[in-house]
Short mmCIF file of C-alpha atoms in Angstrom, two decimals:
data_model
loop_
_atom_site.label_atom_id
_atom_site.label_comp_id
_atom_site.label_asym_id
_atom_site.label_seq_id
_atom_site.Cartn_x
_atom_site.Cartn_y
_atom_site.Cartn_z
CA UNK A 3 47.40 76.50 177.17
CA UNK A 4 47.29 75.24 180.58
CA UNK A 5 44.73 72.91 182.04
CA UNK A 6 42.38 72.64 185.52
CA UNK A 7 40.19 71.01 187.57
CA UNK A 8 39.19 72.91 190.38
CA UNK A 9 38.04 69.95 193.16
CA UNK A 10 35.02 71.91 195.69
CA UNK A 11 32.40 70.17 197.75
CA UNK A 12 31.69 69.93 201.59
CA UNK A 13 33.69 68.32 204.06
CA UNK A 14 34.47 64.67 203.89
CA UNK A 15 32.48 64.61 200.38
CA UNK A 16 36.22 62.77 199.21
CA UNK A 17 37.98 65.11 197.43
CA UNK A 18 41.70 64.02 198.40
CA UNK A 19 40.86 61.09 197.26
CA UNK A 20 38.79 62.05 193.90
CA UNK A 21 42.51 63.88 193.52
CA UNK A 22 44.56 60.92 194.09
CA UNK A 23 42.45 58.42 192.04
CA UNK A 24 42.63 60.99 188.69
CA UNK A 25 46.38 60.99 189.12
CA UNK A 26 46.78 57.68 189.76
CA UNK A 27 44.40 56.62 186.50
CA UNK A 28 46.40 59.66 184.71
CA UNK A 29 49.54 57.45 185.37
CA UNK A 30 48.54 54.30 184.26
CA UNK A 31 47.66 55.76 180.66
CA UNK A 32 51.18 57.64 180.76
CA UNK A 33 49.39 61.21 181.66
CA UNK A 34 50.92 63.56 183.64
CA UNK A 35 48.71 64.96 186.09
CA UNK A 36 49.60 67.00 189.16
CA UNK A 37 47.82 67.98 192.57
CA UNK A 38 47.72 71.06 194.38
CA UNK A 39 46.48 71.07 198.02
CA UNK A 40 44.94 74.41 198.68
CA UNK A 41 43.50 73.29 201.74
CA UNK A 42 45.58 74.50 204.61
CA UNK A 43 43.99 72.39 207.25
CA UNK A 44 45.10 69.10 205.30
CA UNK A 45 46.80 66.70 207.54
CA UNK A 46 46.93 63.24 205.62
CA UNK A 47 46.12 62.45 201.70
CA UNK A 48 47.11 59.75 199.29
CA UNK A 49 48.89 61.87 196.81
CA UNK A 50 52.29 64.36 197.32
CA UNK A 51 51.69 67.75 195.88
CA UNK A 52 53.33 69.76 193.52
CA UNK A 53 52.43 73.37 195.56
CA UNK A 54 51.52 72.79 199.08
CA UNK A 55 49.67 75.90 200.33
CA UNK A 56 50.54 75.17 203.74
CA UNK A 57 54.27 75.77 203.01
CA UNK A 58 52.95 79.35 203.16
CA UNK A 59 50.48 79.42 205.32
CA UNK A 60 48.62 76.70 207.83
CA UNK A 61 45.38 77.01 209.52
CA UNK A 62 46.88 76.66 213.01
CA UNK A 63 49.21 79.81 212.03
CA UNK A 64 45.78 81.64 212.40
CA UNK A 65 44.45 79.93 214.93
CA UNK A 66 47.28 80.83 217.70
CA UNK A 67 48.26 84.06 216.11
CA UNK A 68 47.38 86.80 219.13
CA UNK A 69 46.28 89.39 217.43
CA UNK A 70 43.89 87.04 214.70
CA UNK A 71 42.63 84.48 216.92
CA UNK A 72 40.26 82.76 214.37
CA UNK A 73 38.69 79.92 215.01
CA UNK A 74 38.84 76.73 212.12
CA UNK A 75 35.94 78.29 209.57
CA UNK A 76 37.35 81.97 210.24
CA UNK A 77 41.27 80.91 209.37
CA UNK A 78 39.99 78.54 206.06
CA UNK A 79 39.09 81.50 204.80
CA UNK A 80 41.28 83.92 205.88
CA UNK A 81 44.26 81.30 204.90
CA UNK A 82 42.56 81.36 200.98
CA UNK A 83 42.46 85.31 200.98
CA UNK A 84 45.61 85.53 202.22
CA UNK A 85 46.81 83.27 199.38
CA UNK A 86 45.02 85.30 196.50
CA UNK A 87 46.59 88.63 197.89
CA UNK A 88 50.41 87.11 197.89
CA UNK A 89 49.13 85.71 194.13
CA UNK A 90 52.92 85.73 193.27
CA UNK A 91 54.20 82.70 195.60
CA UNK A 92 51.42 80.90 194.26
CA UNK A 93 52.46 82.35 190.49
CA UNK A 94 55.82 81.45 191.11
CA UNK A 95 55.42 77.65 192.44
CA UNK A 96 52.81 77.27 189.32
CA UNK A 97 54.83 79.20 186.58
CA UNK A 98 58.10 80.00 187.52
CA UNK A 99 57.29 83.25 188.30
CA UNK A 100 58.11 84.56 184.73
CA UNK A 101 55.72 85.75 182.08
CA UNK A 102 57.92 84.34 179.36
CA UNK A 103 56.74 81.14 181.49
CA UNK A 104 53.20 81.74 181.22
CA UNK A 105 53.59 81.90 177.11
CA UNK A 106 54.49 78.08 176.68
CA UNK A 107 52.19 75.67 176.26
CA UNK A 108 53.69 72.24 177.71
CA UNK A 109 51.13 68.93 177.14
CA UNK A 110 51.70 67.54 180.21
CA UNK A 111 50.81 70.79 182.61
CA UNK A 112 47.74 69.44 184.00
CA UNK A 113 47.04 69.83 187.25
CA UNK A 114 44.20 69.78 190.08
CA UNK A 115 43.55 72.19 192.72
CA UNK A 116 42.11 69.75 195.84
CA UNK A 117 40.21 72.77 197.63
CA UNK A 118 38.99 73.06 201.28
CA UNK A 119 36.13 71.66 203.03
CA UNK A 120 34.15 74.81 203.41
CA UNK A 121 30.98 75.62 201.07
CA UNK A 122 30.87 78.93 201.97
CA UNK A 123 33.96 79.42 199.91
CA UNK A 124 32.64 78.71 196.67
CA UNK A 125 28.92 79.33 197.54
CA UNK A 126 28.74 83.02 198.08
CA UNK A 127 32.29 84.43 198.89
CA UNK A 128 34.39 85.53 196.31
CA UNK A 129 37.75 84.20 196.88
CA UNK A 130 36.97 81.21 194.98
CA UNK A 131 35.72 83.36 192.20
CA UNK A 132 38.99 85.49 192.69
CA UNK A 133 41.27 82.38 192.69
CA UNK A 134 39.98 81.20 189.06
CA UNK A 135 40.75 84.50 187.89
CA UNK A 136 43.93 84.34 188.82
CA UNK A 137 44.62 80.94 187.36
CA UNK A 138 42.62 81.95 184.04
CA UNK A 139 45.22 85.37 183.77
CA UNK A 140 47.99 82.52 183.92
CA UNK A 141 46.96 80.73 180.28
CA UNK A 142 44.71 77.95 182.65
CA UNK A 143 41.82 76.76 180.94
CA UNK A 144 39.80 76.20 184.20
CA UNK A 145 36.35 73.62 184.93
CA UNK A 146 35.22 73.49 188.97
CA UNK A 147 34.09 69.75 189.68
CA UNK A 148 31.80 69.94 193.12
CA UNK A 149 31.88 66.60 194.69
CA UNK A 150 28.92 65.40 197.30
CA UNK A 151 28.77 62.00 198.72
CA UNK A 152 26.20 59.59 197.27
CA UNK A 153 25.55 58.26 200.68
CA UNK A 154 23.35 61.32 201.38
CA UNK A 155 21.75 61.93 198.30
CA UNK A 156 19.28 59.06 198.82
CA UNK A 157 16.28 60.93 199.48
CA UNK A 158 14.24 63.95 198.00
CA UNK A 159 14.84 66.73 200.62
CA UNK A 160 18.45 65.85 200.48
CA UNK A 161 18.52 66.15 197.05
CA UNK A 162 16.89 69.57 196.48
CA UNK A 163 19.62 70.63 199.68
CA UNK A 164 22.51 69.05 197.56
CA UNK A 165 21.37 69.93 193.96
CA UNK A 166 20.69 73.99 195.14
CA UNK A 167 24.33 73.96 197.03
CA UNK A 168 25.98 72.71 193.34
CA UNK A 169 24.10 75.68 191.70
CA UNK A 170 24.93 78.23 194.06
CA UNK A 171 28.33 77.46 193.15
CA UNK A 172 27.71 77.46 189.53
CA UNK A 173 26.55 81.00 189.76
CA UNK A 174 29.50 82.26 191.83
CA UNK A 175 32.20 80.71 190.49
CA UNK A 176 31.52 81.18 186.80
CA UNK A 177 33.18 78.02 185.08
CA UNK A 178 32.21 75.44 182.94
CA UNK A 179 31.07 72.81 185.72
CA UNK A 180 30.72 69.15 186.29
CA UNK A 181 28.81 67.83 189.37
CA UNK A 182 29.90 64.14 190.91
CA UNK A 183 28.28 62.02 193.67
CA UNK A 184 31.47 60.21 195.13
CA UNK A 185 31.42 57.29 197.29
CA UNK A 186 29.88 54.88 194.75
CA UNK A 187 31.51 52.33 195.93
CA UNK A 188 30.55 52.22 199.46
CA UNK A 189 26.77 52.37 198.96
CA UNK A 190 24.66 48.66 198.89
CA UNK A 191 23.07 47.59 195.71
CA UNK A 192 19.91 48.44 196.98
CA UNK A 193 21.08 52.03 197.67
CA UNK A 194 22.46 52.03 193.88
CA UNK A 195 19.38 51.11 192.17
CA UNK A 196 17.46 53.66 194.49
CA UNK A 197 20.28 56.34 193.39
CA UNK A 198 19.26 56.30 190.13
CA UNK A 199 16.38 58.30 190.09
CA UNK A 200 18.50 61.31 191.94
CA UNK A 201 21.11 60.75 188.42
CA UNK A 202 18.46 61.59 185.85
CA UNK A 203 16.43 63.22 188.04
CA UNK A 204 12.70 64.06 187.92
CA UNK A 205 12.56 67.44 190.15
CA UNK A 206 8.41 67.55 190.41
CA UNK A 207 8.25 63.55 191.10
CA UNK A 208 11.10 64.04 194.06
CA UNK A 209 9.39 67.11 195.76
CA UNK A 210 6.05 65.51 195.88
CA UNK A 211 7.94 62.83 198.17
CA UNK A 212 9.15 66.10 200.49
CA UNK A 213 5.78 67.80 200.56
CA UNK A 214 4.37 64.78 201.78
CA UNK A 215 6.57 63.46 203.86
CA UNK A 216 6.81 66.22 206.83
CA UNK A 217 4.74 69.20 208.12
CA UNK A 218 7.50 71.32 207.05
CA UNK A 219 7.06 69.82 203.96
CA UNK A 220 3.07 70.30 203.36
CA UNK A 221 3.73 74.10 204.74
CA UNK A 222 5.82 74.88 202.03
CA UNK A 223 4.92 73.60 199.26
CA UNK A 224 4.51 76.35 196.81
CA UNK A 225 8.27 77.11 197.42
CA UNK A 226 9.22 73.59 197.01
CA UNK A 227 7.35 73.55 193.85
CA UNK A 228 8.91 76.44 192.44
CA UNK A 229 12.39 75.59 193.28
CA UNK A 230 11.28 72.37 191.28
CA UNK A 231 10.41 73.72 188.48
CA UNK A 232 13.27 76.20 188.10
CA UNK A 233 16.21 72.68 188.29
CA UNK A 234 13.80 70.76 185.39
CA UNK A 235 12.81 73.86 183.63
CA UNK A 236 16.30 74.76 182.58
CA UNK A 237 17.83 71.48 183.48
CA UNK A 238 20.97 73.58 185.38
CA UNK A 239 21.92 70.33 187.80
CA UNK A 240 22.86 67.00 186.70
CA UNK A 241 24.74 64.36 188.67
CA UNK A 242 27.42 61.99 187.18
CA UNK A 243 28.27 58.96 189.67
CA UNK A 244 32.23 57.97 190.27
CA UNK A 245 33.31 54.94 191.95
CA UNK A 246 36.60 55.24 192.23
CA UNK A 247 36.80 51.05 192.16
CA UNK A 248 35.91 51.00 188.34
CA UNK A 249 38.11 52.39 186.06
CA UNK A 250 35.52 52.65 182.99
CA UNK A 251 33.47 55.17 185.46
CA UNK A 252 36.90 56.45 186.62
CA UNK A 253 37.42 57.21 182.48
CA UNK A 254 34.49 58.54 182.21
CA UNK A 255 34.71 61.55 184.72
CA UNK A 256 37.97 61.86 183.51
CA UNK A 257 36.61 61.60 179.78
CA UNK A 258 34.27 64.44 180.51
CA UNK A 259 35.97 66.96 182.76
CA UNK A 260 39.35 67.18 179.52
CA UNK A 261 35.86 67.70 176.54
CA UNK A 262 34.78 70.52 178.90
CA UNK A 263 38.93 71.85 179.12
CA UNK A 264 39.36 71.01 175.66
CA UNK A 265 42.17 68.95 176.64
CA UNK A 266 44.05 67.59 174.07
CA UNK A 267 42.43 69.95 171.42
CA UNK A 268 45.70 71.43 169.87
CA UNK A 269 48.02 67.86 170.30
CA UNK A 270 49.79 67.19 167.07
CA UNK A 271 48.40 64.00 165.45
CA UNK A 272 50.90 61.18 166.12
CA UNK A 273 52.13 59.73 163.07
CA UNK A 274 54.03 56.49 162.85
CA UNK A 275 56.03 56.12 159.31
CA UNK A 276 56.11 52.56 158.13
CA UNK A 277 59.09 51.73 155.62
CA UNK A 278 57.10 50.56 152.26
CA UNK A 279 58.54 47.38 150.57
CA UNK A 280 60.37 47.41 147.50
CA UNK A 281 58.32 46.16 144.89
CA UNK A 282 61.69 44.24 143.71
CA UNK A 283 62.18 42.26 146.61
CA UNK A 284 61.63 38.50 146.57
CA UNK A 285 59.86 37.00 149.28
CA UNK A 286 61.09 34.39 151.02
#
């Protein structure tokens, strides 16, 4: 069985860099894990990848091709489709291209898919969908982590905003999930202790803030309300925090994300043999 994280959230929510700091903490405990940038407008990020989508295709390859003409949204996800329909470049940089490949089961072949900046991706397209179906047919056991930065999750309309963007892509992509609120480190203490509330979060007690706060708010209450009571009623949405500073919350992501995998599940035990002492044997 092969293991991974697939890394989705909006634009500079810090998922290079959630990427980079798993590997890195990976390495330090002697793991191997590896990155895979499908994001084809990457330019600069803290890690070198294993596959590299833009050694097939770039953004800008869409962008000046005459007859396509796409603007930056429009070639994201044309660059992504175009990747799950040649499936076999990406099978062979992944696998070796070889089904007799795909039956081993190496301990080390962990790796994490740092996906674009576009929510519309995972949100209500299917490519995203399409992709994890491809990587499940390969022997990956697959989890989606959706990133959003903690720096705008400090107030109740945000959120609602942020919490029903992680369960819209909960309900398309169709994995075991993990939500995150990165940037930990850059928020004040004050900021912290107010984040707290949004990680075990009372839905009713937030929106009662919105409906009060705006005439937007007042107007639509009922529909505030119910969107409410559908996040606490079946308590879909929960945050965990990662600052990327501390290792112990750095561990715990980690910690969670491989449970949800079942990473490590079928490892052989490591047994160390210790020579026993001959009863005979004078000590000295």
């Amino acid at each position: 069985m092969r293991y991974a994280q697939l890394v989705m959230g909006p634009a500079g929510c810090g998922k290079s860099t959630y990427c980079a700091t798993m590997q890195r903490h990976a390495m330090d405990s002697k793991r191997v894990i590896n990155i895979v940038n499908l994001d084809p407008a990457a330019e600069v990020f803290d890690y070198q990848p294993l596959v590299d989508i833009r050694d097939l295709i770039n953004v800008e390859d869409t962008m000046e091709d005459e007859e396509l003409h796409f603007g930056p949204n429009g070639g994201l996800v044309f660059c992504l489709e175009y990747l799950v329909k040649n499936s076999d470049w990406l099978k062979e940089q992944l696998c070796g291209g070889s089904d007799e490949d795909l039956e081993g089961e190496p301990d080390d072949d962990y790796l994490i898919f740092d996906m674009p900046g576009q929510i519309e991706l995972y949100t209500h397209l299917s490519v995203g969908r399409d992709l994890v179906q491809l990587l499940q047919s390969w022997n990956f056991q697959v989890c989606s982590v959706f990133l959003l930065d903690s720096q705008f999750m400090i107030d109740g309309a945000k959120f609602i905003s942020g919490t029903m963007a992680a369960l819209s892509v909960m309900v398309n992509i169709e994995l075991p999930h993990v939500n995150i609120l990165s940037k930990m480190d850059l928020l004040s203490k004050s900021a912290r202790k107010q984040l707290d509330k949004y990680l075990e979060p009372d839905p009713m007690a937030l929106l009662s803030e919105v409906n009060t706060e705006s005439a937007w708010g007042r107007k639509h209450q009922k529909l505030s309300e119910a969107i409410g009571s559908l996040i606490d009623s079946f308590s879909l949405v929960r945050f965990l925090s990662l600052d990327i500073n501390d290792e112990e919350s750095i561990n715990e992501v980690l910690l969670i994300v491989d449970n949800i995998i079942q990473y490590g599940e079928d490892f052989d035990v490591k047994v160390q043999d210790f020579e026993q002492a001959d009863p005979d044997d004078e000590e000295i």
